[in-house]
């Protein structure tokens, strides 16, 4: 019996051909019946799950897929069988740490018998991991672009704007719609010359990038400064296709830097230039005066009795007084003049192109202005007074230090003249100051080395001529100078704070001597000893206790 099997052979060849075709695909291809048993699976599907074909075919798909994926597929299968329509969804397979997760795009479709009845579901899953990675990167890049606090500008190769982010709009005031298609020169402030931009673009052309400060204009025309980094984006042939700039607003930083510079140069209490800025300005003025062969004046101002204000009314009132004085000084000088606070209650005034006579007139005017009574602490009426020393460049000093020191000497002379007045520098003041400094140095040592002497001036009763006591008078046996009288060193002792030590020594020595005289019968009851004491010494809280101890020691 001859049986024609050609049709069967042909079908077998077709099945083998389609099997090879399916196995050659990188997509995961499979099919299940209505109960979820695997009808077919290609090599890509088997390789993904590490199974052989005989381990999978005819088996429930739940033995192959992870539970999470099986639930997803089962629901999709029911939808396809129920509706007879295809469906598409994305899924992600997470394997162990040794196997990277993959993203799949799965299409499910009904499998029908010759009568058109749905008896199974086919699946074709395409690996879209690379696409999803790129998509996530794109979303991340877009998120960074949109949420960045730095302004970002993207242009084409002709520097026409194609994109800006919200930070740019906030920074510049330009909306995205208003700048798209515009050239970046719409932001130019005019504060950079053409050479600046030529250098910038030359750097971008040579190195592909440039960084630096740019001054731009906002939509309202205001200036603002950014730190800008511009990069060129090239294609595979090296041709520029885009430029992008990342810009950080430097306005706040510049404001802080300006504030720091201001704090370094200006007094925080009065707002006046401080000693540092004064030194810069006097040096500049000296250079200018030398070139032009002109004079300028320097006034050194010290408030009288300022310590009394602090001690009696409080430091906050003293600060208020300093602020008011600073305001009066500023309001009383010319635009080109400089008034500065040197520290404490000391101020200086620079008077460009001013000779001695003019400087003296200005000093008198300032005194009159300062003497006008003012209200302190909302209720205290106070009349400020000051002592002002005057020095003129170059006659009274040709360097900043010398001129300032001589104006200070003149101010001290005004103090010695009774305060609330002015004094002009004279060479004699420097000589006296040099002598005073030498005396001060030696006097400090003299107290420790017992160089002081007490001379006793007898005191007699006028009616009888009887000796009634004595007055203790201090002298200084200065080495190599002989006997120095009080008038030559007491004023210096007062200024340097040594007088209290001298007074205590004289008092102790006088009482010691009186004690010896009493024991020898030379000092009789009723006699009195007079000892000069400075008011500051008498104000000491322990003055009485120390005096009692001295009196006990002389017994």
Coordinates of C-alpha atoms in Angstrom, one line a residue:
X1 CA 0.0 0.0 0.0
X2 CA 1.5 3.2 -1.1
X3 CA 0.7 6.3 1.2
X4 CA 1.3 9.8 -0.1
X5 CA 3.1 11.6 2.8
X6 CA 4.4 14.6 0.9
X7 CA 2.0 17.0 2.5
X8 CA 3.1 15.7 6.0
X9 CA 6.7 16.1 5.1
X10 CA 6.1 19.6 3.8
X11 CA 4.3 20.5 7.0
X12 CA 7.2 19.1 9.1
X13 CA 9.7 21.1 7.1
X14 CA 7.6 24.2 7.7
X15 CA 7.4 23.5 11.4
X16 CA 11.1 22.9 11.5
X17 CA 11.7 26.1 9.5
X18 CA 9.4 28.2 11.8
X19 CA 11.1 26.6 14.8
X20 CA 14.5 27.7 13.6
X21 CA 13.1 31.1 12.7
X22 CA 11.6 31.5 16.2
X23 CA 14.8 30.3 17.9
X24 CA 16.9 32.7 16.0
X25 CA 14.9 35.7 17.4
X26 CA 16.3 37.7 20.3
X27 CA 12.7 38.2 21.4
X28 CA 11.2 35.9 24.0
X29 CA 8.4 34.0 22.2
X30 CA 6.1 31.6 24.0
X31 CA 2.5 30.3 24.0
X32 CA 0.2 28.9 26.6
X33 CA -3.2 27.2 26.5
X34 CA -6.2 28.4 28.4
X35 CA -5.0 26.8 31.6
X36 CA -1.6 28.3 31.4
X37 CA 0.3 25.2 30.3
X38 CA 3.3 26.0 28.0
X39 CA 2.6 25.1 24.4
X40 CA 5.8 26.5 22.9
X41 CA 8.9 28.5 23.9
X42 CA 11.7 29.7 21.8
X43 CA 15.4 29.5 22.6
X44 CA 15.6 33.1 23.9
X45 CA 12.8 32.3 26.4
X46 CA 14.4 29.1 27.6
X47 CA 17.9 30.7 27.9
X48 CA 16.5 33.6 30.0
X49 CA 15.2 31.1 32.6
X50 CA 17.9 28.5 32.2
X51 CA 15.6 25.7 31.2
X52 CA 15.6 23.1 28.4
X53 CA 12.6 22.7 26.1
X54 CA 11.5 19.3 27.5
X55 CA 11.5 20.9 31.0
X56 CA 9.1 23.6 29.9
X57 CA 6.7 22.2 27.2
X58 CA 3.5 20.9 28.6
X59 CA 4.3 22.3 32.1
X60 CA 2.4 25.0 33.9
X61 CA 4.0 28.4 33.2
X62 CA 4.0 29.1 37.0
X63 CA 6.8 26.5 37.2
X64 CA 8.9 28.7 35.0
X65 CA 8.1 32.3 35.7
X66 CA 8.6 34.1 39.1
X67 CA 5.4 34.4 41.0
X68 CA 5.1 38.2 40.4
X69 CA 5.5 37.8 36.7
X70 CA 3.1 34.8 36.6
X71 CA 0.4 36.8 38.3
X72 CA 0.9 39.6 35.7
X73 CA 0.8 37.2 32.8
X74 CA -2.2 35.3 34.1
X75 CA -4.2 38.5 34.3
X76 CA -3.2 39.5 30.8
X77 CA -4.0 36.1 29.4
X78 CA -7.5 36.3 30.9
X79 CA -8.0 39.7 29.3
X80 CA -6.9 38.4 25.9
X81 CA -9.0 35.3 26.1
X82 CA -12.0 37.2 27.4
X83 CA -11.8 40.0 24.8
X84 CA -10.1 38.2 21.9
X85 CA -8.0 41.3 21.5
X86 CA -4.2 41.8 21.8
X87 CA -2.7 43.7 24.6
X88 CA 0.7 45.3 25.3
X89 CA 2.4 46.0 28.6
X90 CA 5.9 46.6 30.1
X91 CA 7.4 44.3 32.7
X92 CA 10.7 44.1 34.6
X93 CA 12.5 40.9 35.6
X94 CA 14.6 41.2 38.7
X95 CA 17.0 38.3 39.1
X96 CA 19.7 37.6 41.6
X97 CA 22.7 40.0 42.1
X98 CA 24.7 37.9 39.5
X99 CA 22.1 38.7 36.8
X100 CA 21.1 42.2 35.9
X101 CA 17.5 43.1 35.8
X102 CA 15.9 43.5 32.3
X103 CA 13.0 45.5 31.0
X104 CA 10.6 43.8 28.5
X105 CA 7.9 45.1 26.2
X106 CA 5.4 42.2 26.0
X107 CA 2.7 41.8 23.4
X108 CA 0.0 39.2 24.0
X109 CA -2.4 38.0 21.3
X110 CA -5.1 35.3 21.0
X111 CA -4.3 31.9 19.3
X112 CA -7.4 30.6 17.5
X113 CA -8.3 27.1 16.1
X114 CA -9.6 26.6 12.6
X115 CA -13.1 27.5 13.8
X116 CA -11.9 30.8 15.1
X117 CA -12.2 29.9 18.8
X118 CA -9.5 31.2 21.1
X119 CA -7.7 28.3 22.8
X120 CA -4.4 29.9 23.9
X121 CA -2.4 33.1 24.2
X122 CA 0.9 33.9 22.5
X123 CA 3.5 36.2 23.9
X124 CA 6.3 38.1 22.2
X125 CA 8.6 40.0 24.7
X126 CA 11.2 42.4 23.4
X127 CA 14.2 43.5 25.6
X128 CA 13.9 47.2 26.0
X129 CA 16.5 47.5 28.9
X130 CA 18.7 49.8 26.9
X131 CA 15.8 51.9 25.8
X132 CA 14.5 52.2 29.3
X133 CA 18.0 53.1 30.6
X134 CA 18.3 55.8 28.1
X135 CA 14.8 56.9 28.9
X136 CA 15.6 57.1 32.7
X137 CA 18.8 59.0 31.9
X138 CA 16.8 61.4 29.8
X139 CA 14.2 61.8 32.5
X140 CA 17.0 62.3 35.0
X141 CA 18.7 64.8 32.8
X142 CA 15.5 66.6 32.2
X143 CA 14.8 66.7 35.9
X144 CA 18.2 68.1 36.6
X145 CA 17.7 70.6 33.9
X146 CA 14.3 71.7 35.2
X147 CA 15.2 71.7 38.9
X148 CA 18.8 73.0 38.8
X149 CA 19.3 76.1 40.9
X150 CA 21.8 77.3 38.2
X151 CA 20.6 78.9 35.1
X152 CA 21.1 76.7 32.0
X153 CA 21.0 78.1 28.4
X154 CA 21.3 75.8 25.4
X155 CA 21.9 77.2 21.9
X156 CA 22.4 75.8 18.4
X157 CA 25.7 76.1 16.6
X158 CA 24.8 79.7 15.6
X159 CA 24.3 80.7 19.2
X160 CA 20.6 81.0 18.9
X161 CA 18.8 79.9 22.0
X162 CA 16.9 76.6 21.8
X163 CA 16.2 75.9 25.5
X164 CA 16.4 77.6 28.9
X165 CA 15.5 76.2 32.3
X166 CA 13.2 77.8 35.0
X167 CA 16.3 78.9 37.0
X168 CA 17.3 81.1 34.0
X169 CA 13.9 82.7 34.0
X170 CA 14.1 83.4 37.7
X171 CA 17.6 84.8 37.4
X172 CA 17.2 87.0 34.3
X173 CA 13.5 87.8 34.3
X174 CA 13.2 86.6 30.7
X175 CA 10.5 84.0 29.9
X176 CA 11.4 81.0 27.9
X177 CA 9.1 82.1 25.0
X178 CA 10.8 85.5 24.8
X179 CA 14.3 84.2 24.3
X180 CA 13.8 81.0 22.1
X181 CA 15.4 81.7 18.7
X182 CA 17.2 84.8 20.0
X183 CA 20.9 85.2 19.9
X184 CA 22.7 85.3 23.4
X185 CA 23.9 88.9 22.8
X186 CA 20.5 90.1 24.0
X187 CA 21.8 89.7 27.5
X188 CA 24.9 91.9 27.0
X189 CA 25.4 94.6 29.6
X190 CA 27.9 96.7 27.7
X191 CA 30.3 96.4 30.5
X192 CA 32.6 94.0 28.6
X193 CA 34.4 95.2 25.5
X194 CA 34.8 93.3 22.2
X195 CA 38.2 92.0 23.2
X196 CA 36.6 90.2 26.2
X197 CA 34.2 88.3 24.0
X198 CA 36.8 87.6 21.3
X199 CA 39.0 86.0 24.0
X200 CA 36.1 84.0 25.4
X201 CA 35.1 82.5 22.1
X202 CA 38.7 81.8 21.2
X203 CA 39.0 79.7 24.4
X204 CA 35.8 77.8 23.5
X205 CA 37.0 77.1 20.0
X206 CA 40.5 76.0 21.2
X207 CA 39.6 74.1 24.4
X208 CA 35.9 73.5 24.0
X209 CA 35.0 75.4 27.1
X210 CA 35.3 78.7 29.0
X211 CA 34.6 79.8 32.6
X212 CA 34.5 83.3 34.0
X213 CA 32.4 86.2 35.3
X214 CA 29.9 87.8 33.0
X215 CA 27.9 90.9 33.7
X216 CA 24.5 90.6 32.1
X217 CA 21.3 92.6 32.0
X218 CA 17.9 91.3 33.3
X219 CA 14.7 91.8 31.3
X220 CA 14.1 95.0 33.3
X221 CA 17.6 96.3 32.4
X222 CA 19.3 95.8 35.7
X223 CA 22.9 94.6 35.9
X224 CA 23.7 91.2 37.5
X225 CA 26.8 89.2 37.6
X226 CA 27.1 85.4 37.0
X227 CA 29.9 82.9 37.0
X228 CA 29.4 81.2 33.6
X229 CA 30.7 78.0 32.3
X230 CA 30.2 77.6 28.5
X231 CA 30.8 74.3 26.7
X232 CA 30.7 73.3 23.1
X233 CA 28.8 70.0 22.1
X234 CA 30.2 68.3 19.0
X235 CA 29.1 65.5 16.8
X236 CA 31.2 62.4 15.8
X237 CA 32.9 64.5 13.1
X238 CA 33.9 67.2 15.6
X239 CA 31.5 69.8 14.3
X240 CA 29.8 72.0 16.9
X241 CA 26.1 71.3 17.1
X242 CA 25.2 73.0 20.4
X243 CA 26.6 75.3 23.1
X244 CA 25.3 75.2 26.6
X245 CA 26.1 77.6 29.5
X246 CA 25.6 77.0 33.2
X247 CA 25.4 80.3 35.1
X248 CA 25.6 80.8 38.9
X249 CA 24.3 84.2 40.1
X250 CA 27.1 86.0 41.9
X251 CA 25.1 88.9 43.0
X252 CA 24.6 87.7 46.6
X253 CA 28.3 86.7 46.8
X254 CA 29.4 90.1 45.6
X255 CA 27.1 91.7 48.1
X256 CA 28.8 89.7 50.9
X257 CA 32.2 90.5 49.6
X258 CA 31.3 94.2 49.4
X259 CA 30.0 94.0 53.0
X260 CA 33.3 92.3 54.1
X261 CA 35.3 95.0 52.4
X262 CA 33.1 97.7 54.0
X263 CA 33.6 96.1 57.4
X264 CA 37.3 96.1 56.9
X265 CA 37.4 99.7 55.9
X266 CA 34.6 101.4 57.9
X267 CA 33.8 101.7 61.6
X268 CA 30.8 99.7 62.5
X269 CA 29.5 102.2 65.1
X270 CA 29.7 105.5 63.2
X271 CA 30.0 104.3 59.6
X272 CA 33.1 106.5 59.2
X273 CA 36.3 105.3 57.5
X274 CA 38.4 103.4 60.1
X275 CA 42.1 103.7 60.8
X276 CA 43.0 101.3 58.0
X277 CA 41.1 103.3 55.3
X278 CA 42.4 106.6 56.8
X279 CA 46.0 105.3 56.4
X280 CA 45.3 104.5 52.7
X281 CA 43.7 107.9 52.1
X282 CA 46.4 110.0 53.8
X283 CA 49.1 108.1 51.7
X284 CA 47.1 108.9 48.5
X285 CA 46.8 112.5 49.6
X286 CA 50.5 112.8 50.3
X287 CA 51.3 111.4 46.8
X288 CA 48.9 113.9 45.2
X289 CA 50.2 116.8 47.3
X290 CA 53.8 116.0 46.4
X291 CA 52.9 115.9 42.6
X292 CA 51.0 119.2 42.8
X293 CA 53.3 120.8 45.4
X294 CA 50.3 121.7 47.6
X295 CA 49.5 121.6 51.3
X296 CA 46.8 119.7 53.1
X297 CA 45.7 119.8 56.7
X298 CA 45.1 117.1 59.3
X299 CA 43.0 117.7 62.4
X300 CA 43.2 115.3 65.3
X301 CA 40.1 115.5 67.5
X302 CA 39.6 114.0 71.0
X303 CA 36.4 114.4 72.9
X304 CA 36.7 116.0 76.3
X305 CA 35.5 114.1 79.4
X306 CA 34.2 111.2 77.3
X307 CA 35.0 108.7 80.0
X308 CA 32.7 110.6 82.3
X309 CA 29.8 110.0 79.9
X310 CA 30.5 106.3 79.8
X311 CA 30.9 106.0 83.6
X312 CA 27.9 108.1 84.6
X313 CA 25.4 107.4 81.8
X314 CA 26.5 104.0 80.4
X315 CA 28.4 102.8 77.4
X316 CA 25.3 102.7 75.2
X317 CA 24.9 106.5 75.8
X318 CA 28.6 106.9 75.0
X319 CA 28.1 105.1 71.7
X320 CA 25.1 107.4 71.0
X321 CA 27.3 110.4 71.6
X322 CA 30.0 109.1 69.3
X323 CA 27.4 108.5 66.5
X324 CA 26.1 112.0 66.9
X325 CA 29.6 113.5 66.9
X326 CA 30.4 111.5 63.7
X327 CA 27.3 112.9 62.0
X328 CA 28.1 116.5 63.0
X329 CA 31.7 116.1 61.7
X330 CA 30.5 114.7 58.4
X331 CA 27.9 117.4 57.9
X332 CA 30.5 120.1 58.6
X333 CA 33.2 119.2 56.1
X334 CA 33.5 119.5 52.3
X335 CA 32.8 116.7 49.8
X336 CA 36.5 116.2 49.2
X337 CA 37.4 116.0 52.9
X338 CA 37.7 112.8 54.9
X339 CA 36.6 112.3 58.5
X340 CA 37.6 109.0 60.1
X341 CA 37.4 107.4 63.5
X342 CA 40.7 106.3 64.8
X343 CA 39.3 104.4 67.8
X344 CA 37.6 105.2 71.1
X345 CA 36.7 108.9 71.1
X346 CA 39.4 110.0 68.6
X347 CA 38.6 111.3 65.2
X348 CA 40.7 112.7 62.4
X349 CA 39.9 115.0 59.5
X350 CA 41.8 115.3 56.2
X351 CA 41.6 118.6 54.5
X352 CA 43.0 118.5 50.9
X353 CA 44.5 121.7 49.4
X354 CA 44.4 123.5 52.8
X355 CA 47.0 125.7 54.4
X356 CA 47.6 126.3 58.1
X357 CA 45.4 129.4 58.4
X358 CA 42.5 127.6 56.6
X359 CA 43.0 124.5 58.8
X360 CA 42.7 126.6 61.9
X361 CA 39.5 128.2 60.7
X362 CA 38.0 124.7 60.0
X363 CA 39.1 123.5 63.4
X364 CA 37.3 126.5 65.1
X365 CA 34.2 125.9 63.1
X366 CA 34.2 122.2 64.1
X367 CA 34.5 123.1 67.7
X368 CA 31.6 125.5 67.5
X369 CA 29.5 122.9 65.7
X370 CA 30.4 120.2 68.3
X371 CA 29.6 122.5 71.2
X372 CA 25.9 122.7 70.3
X373 CA 23.9 120.9 73.0
X374 CA 22.4 117.5 72.1
X375 CA 19.9 115.2 73.7
X376 CA 21.3 111.8 74.8
X377 CA 19.3 108.8 75.9
X378 CA 16.1 110.6 74.9
X379 CA 16.2 113.0 77.9
X380 CA 19.8 114.0 78.9
X381 CA 20.8 117.4 77.5
X382 CA 24.6 117.3 76.9
X383 CA 27.1 119.8 75.5
X384 CA 30.0 118.0 73.8
X385 CA 33.4 119.6 73.8
X386 CA 36.6 118.5 72.2
X387 CA 40.3 119.3 71.9
X388 CA 41.7 119.6 68.4
X389 CA 45.3 119.4 67.2
X390 CA 46.3 120.8 63.8
X391 CA 49.2 119.7 61.6
X392 CA 49.9 120.7 58.0
X393 CA 51.7 118.8 55.2
X394 CA 54.6 119.0 54.5
X395 CA 55.8 121.6 57.1
X396 CA 54.7 119.5 60.1
X397 CA 55.5 116.1 58.7
X398 CA 56.2 114.6 55.3
X399 CA 55.0 111.1 56.1
X400 CA 51.6 109.8 57.2
X401 CA 53.0 108.5 60.5
X402 CA 54.9 111.7 61.3
X403 CA 52.1 114.0 60.4
X404 CA 49.5 112.0 62.4
X405 CA 51.8 111.9 65.4
X406 CA 52.4 115.6 65.3
X407 CA 48.7 116.4 65.0
X408 CA 48.2 114.1 68.0
X409 CA 50.9 116.1 69.9
X410 CA 49.1 119.3 69.1
X411 CA 45.8 117.8 70.3
X412 CA 47.5 116.9 73.6
X413 CA 48.7 120.4 73.9
X414 CA 45.1 121.6 73.5
X415 CA 44.2 119.3 76.4
X416 CA 47.0 120.9 78.6
X417 CA 45.7 124.3 77.7
X418 CA 42.4 123.6 79.4
X419 CA 40.5 121.5 76.8
X420 CA 37.7 122.7 74.5
X421 CA 40.2 124.5 72.3
X422 CA 42.6 124.1 69.3
X423 CA 46.3 124.0 69.2
X424 CA 48.6 124.1 66.1
X425 CA 51.7 121.9 66.0
X426 CA 55.1 123.4 66.7
X427 CA 58.5 121.8 66.7
X428 CA 58.9 122.5 70.4
X429 CA 56.0 120.0 71.0
X430 CA 58.1 117.2 69.5
X431 CA 61.1 118.1 71.6
X432 CA 59.0 118.2 74.7
X433 CA 57.4 114.9 73.9
X434 CA 60.8 113.3 73.3
X435 CA 61.9 114.6 76.7
X436 CA 58.7 113.5 78.3
X437 CA 59.1 110.0 76.9
X438 CA 62.6 109.7 78.3
X439 CA 61.4 111.0 81.6
X440 CA 58.5 108.5 81.6
X441 CA 60.8 105.6 80.9
X442 CA 63.2 106.6 83.7
X443 CA 60.5 107.5 86.1
X444 CA 58.9 104.1 86.0
X445 CA 62.3 102.6 87.0
X446 CA 62.9 105.4 89.6
X447 CA 60.0 104.2 91.8
X448 CA 61.3 100.7 91.9
X449 CA 64.9 101.7 92.5
X450 CA 64.2 104.2 95.3
X451 CA 65.5 107.3 93.3
X452 CA 62.7 109.5 94.7
X453 CA 63.4 111.7 97.7
X454 CA 61.1 113.5 100.2
X455 CA 62.0 117.0 101.3
X456 CA 60.2 118.5 104.2
X457 CA 59.1 122.1 104.2
X458 CA 58.6 123.4 107.8
X459 CA 55.3 125.0 108.7
X460 CA 55.3 127.7 111.4
X461 CA 52.6 129.5 113.3
X462 CA 52.5 133.1 112.1
X463 CA 51.6 134.6 115.6
X464 CA 54.4 132.9 117.5
X465 CA 56.8 131.5 115.0
X466 CA 56.4 128.1 116.6
X467 CA 57.1 125.0 114.5
X468 CA 53.7 123.3 114.0
X469 CA 54.5 120.7 111.3
X470 CA 55.8 120.2 107.8
X471 CA 54.8 119.5 104.2
X472 CA 56.3 116.5 102.4
X473 CA 57.6 117.5 98.9
X474 CA 58.8 114.9 96.5
X475 CA 62.0 115.2 94.4
X476 CA 63.6 112.9 92.0
X477 CA 67.3 112.1 92.2
X478 CA 67.6 111.2 88.5
X479 CA 71.0 109.5 87.6
X480 CA 73.2 111.7 85.4
X481 CA 70.7 114.6 85.7
X482 CA 70.7 115.6 89.3
X483 CA 67.7 116.7 91.3
X484 CA 64.5 117.0 89.3
X485 CA 61.7 119.2 90.6
X486 CA 58.1 118.1 90.6
X487 CA 57.1 120.5 87.9
X488 CA 59.3 118.5 85.5
X489 CA 57.9 115.0 86.1
X490 CA 54.5 115.2 87.9
X491 CA 52.6 116.2 84.7
X492 CA 54.2 113.2 83.0
X493 CA 53.3 111.0 85.9
X494 CA 49.7 112.1 85.7
X495 CA 49.5 111.4 81.9
X496 CA 51.1 108.0 82.2
X497 CA 49.3 106.8 85.3
X498 CA 52.4 106.7 87.5
X499 CA 51.2 109.4 89.9
X500 CA 49.2 107.0 92.1
X501 CA 52.3 104.9 92.7
X502 CA 54.4 108.0 93.5
X503 CA 51.7 109.4 95.9
X504 CA 51.6 106.1 97.8
X505 CA 55.4 106.0 98.1
X506 CA 55.5 109.6 99.3
X507 CA 52.8 109.0 101.9
X508 CA 54.4 105.8 103.2
X509 CA 57.8 107.5 103.4
X510 CA 56.5 110.6 105.1
X511 CA 54.7 108.6 107.8
X512 CA 57.8 106.5 108.3
X513 CA 59.9 109.6 108.8
X514 CA 57.3 111.2 111.2
X515 CA 57.4 107.9 113.2
X516 CA 61.2 108.2 113.6
X517 CA 60.9 111.9 114.7
X518 CA 58.3 111.0 117.3
X519 CA 60.5 108.3 118.8
X520 CA 63.4 110.7 119.0
X521 CA 61.2 113.5 120.4
X522 CA 61.5 115.8 117.4
X523 CA 57.9 115.5 116.5
X524 CA 55.6 116.6 119.3
X525 CA 51.9 116.2 119.8
X526 CA 49.8 118.6 117.8
X527 CA 52.2 118.8 114.8
X528 CA 50.7 118.0 111.4
X529 CA 52.3 116.6 108.3
X530 CA 50.9 117.6 104.9
X531 CA 51.2 115.1 102.0
X532 CA 50.0 115.9 98.4
X533 CA 47.7 113.2 97.0
X534 CA 46.1 113.0 93.6
X535 CA 42.3 112.8 93.5
X536 CA 42.4 109.4 91.8
X537 CA 44.4 108.1 94.8
X538 CA 41.9 109.3 97.2
X539 CA 39.1 107.6 95.3
X540 CA 40.6 104.2 95.7
X541 CA 38.2 101.9 97.7
X542 CA 41.0 100.6 100.0
X543 CA 42.6 104.0 100.6
X544 CA 41.5 104.1 104.2
X545 CA 42.6 100.6 105.0
X546 CA 46.1 101.2 103.6
X547 CA 46.4 104.5 105.5
X548 CA 45.5 102.8 108.7
X549 CA 48.2 100.1 108.1
X550 CA 50.8 102.8 107.5
X551 CA 49.8 104.6 110.7
X552 CA 50.1 101.4 112.7
X553 CA 53.5 100.8 111.2
X554 CA 54.9 104.2 112.3
X555 CA 54.0 103.6 116.0

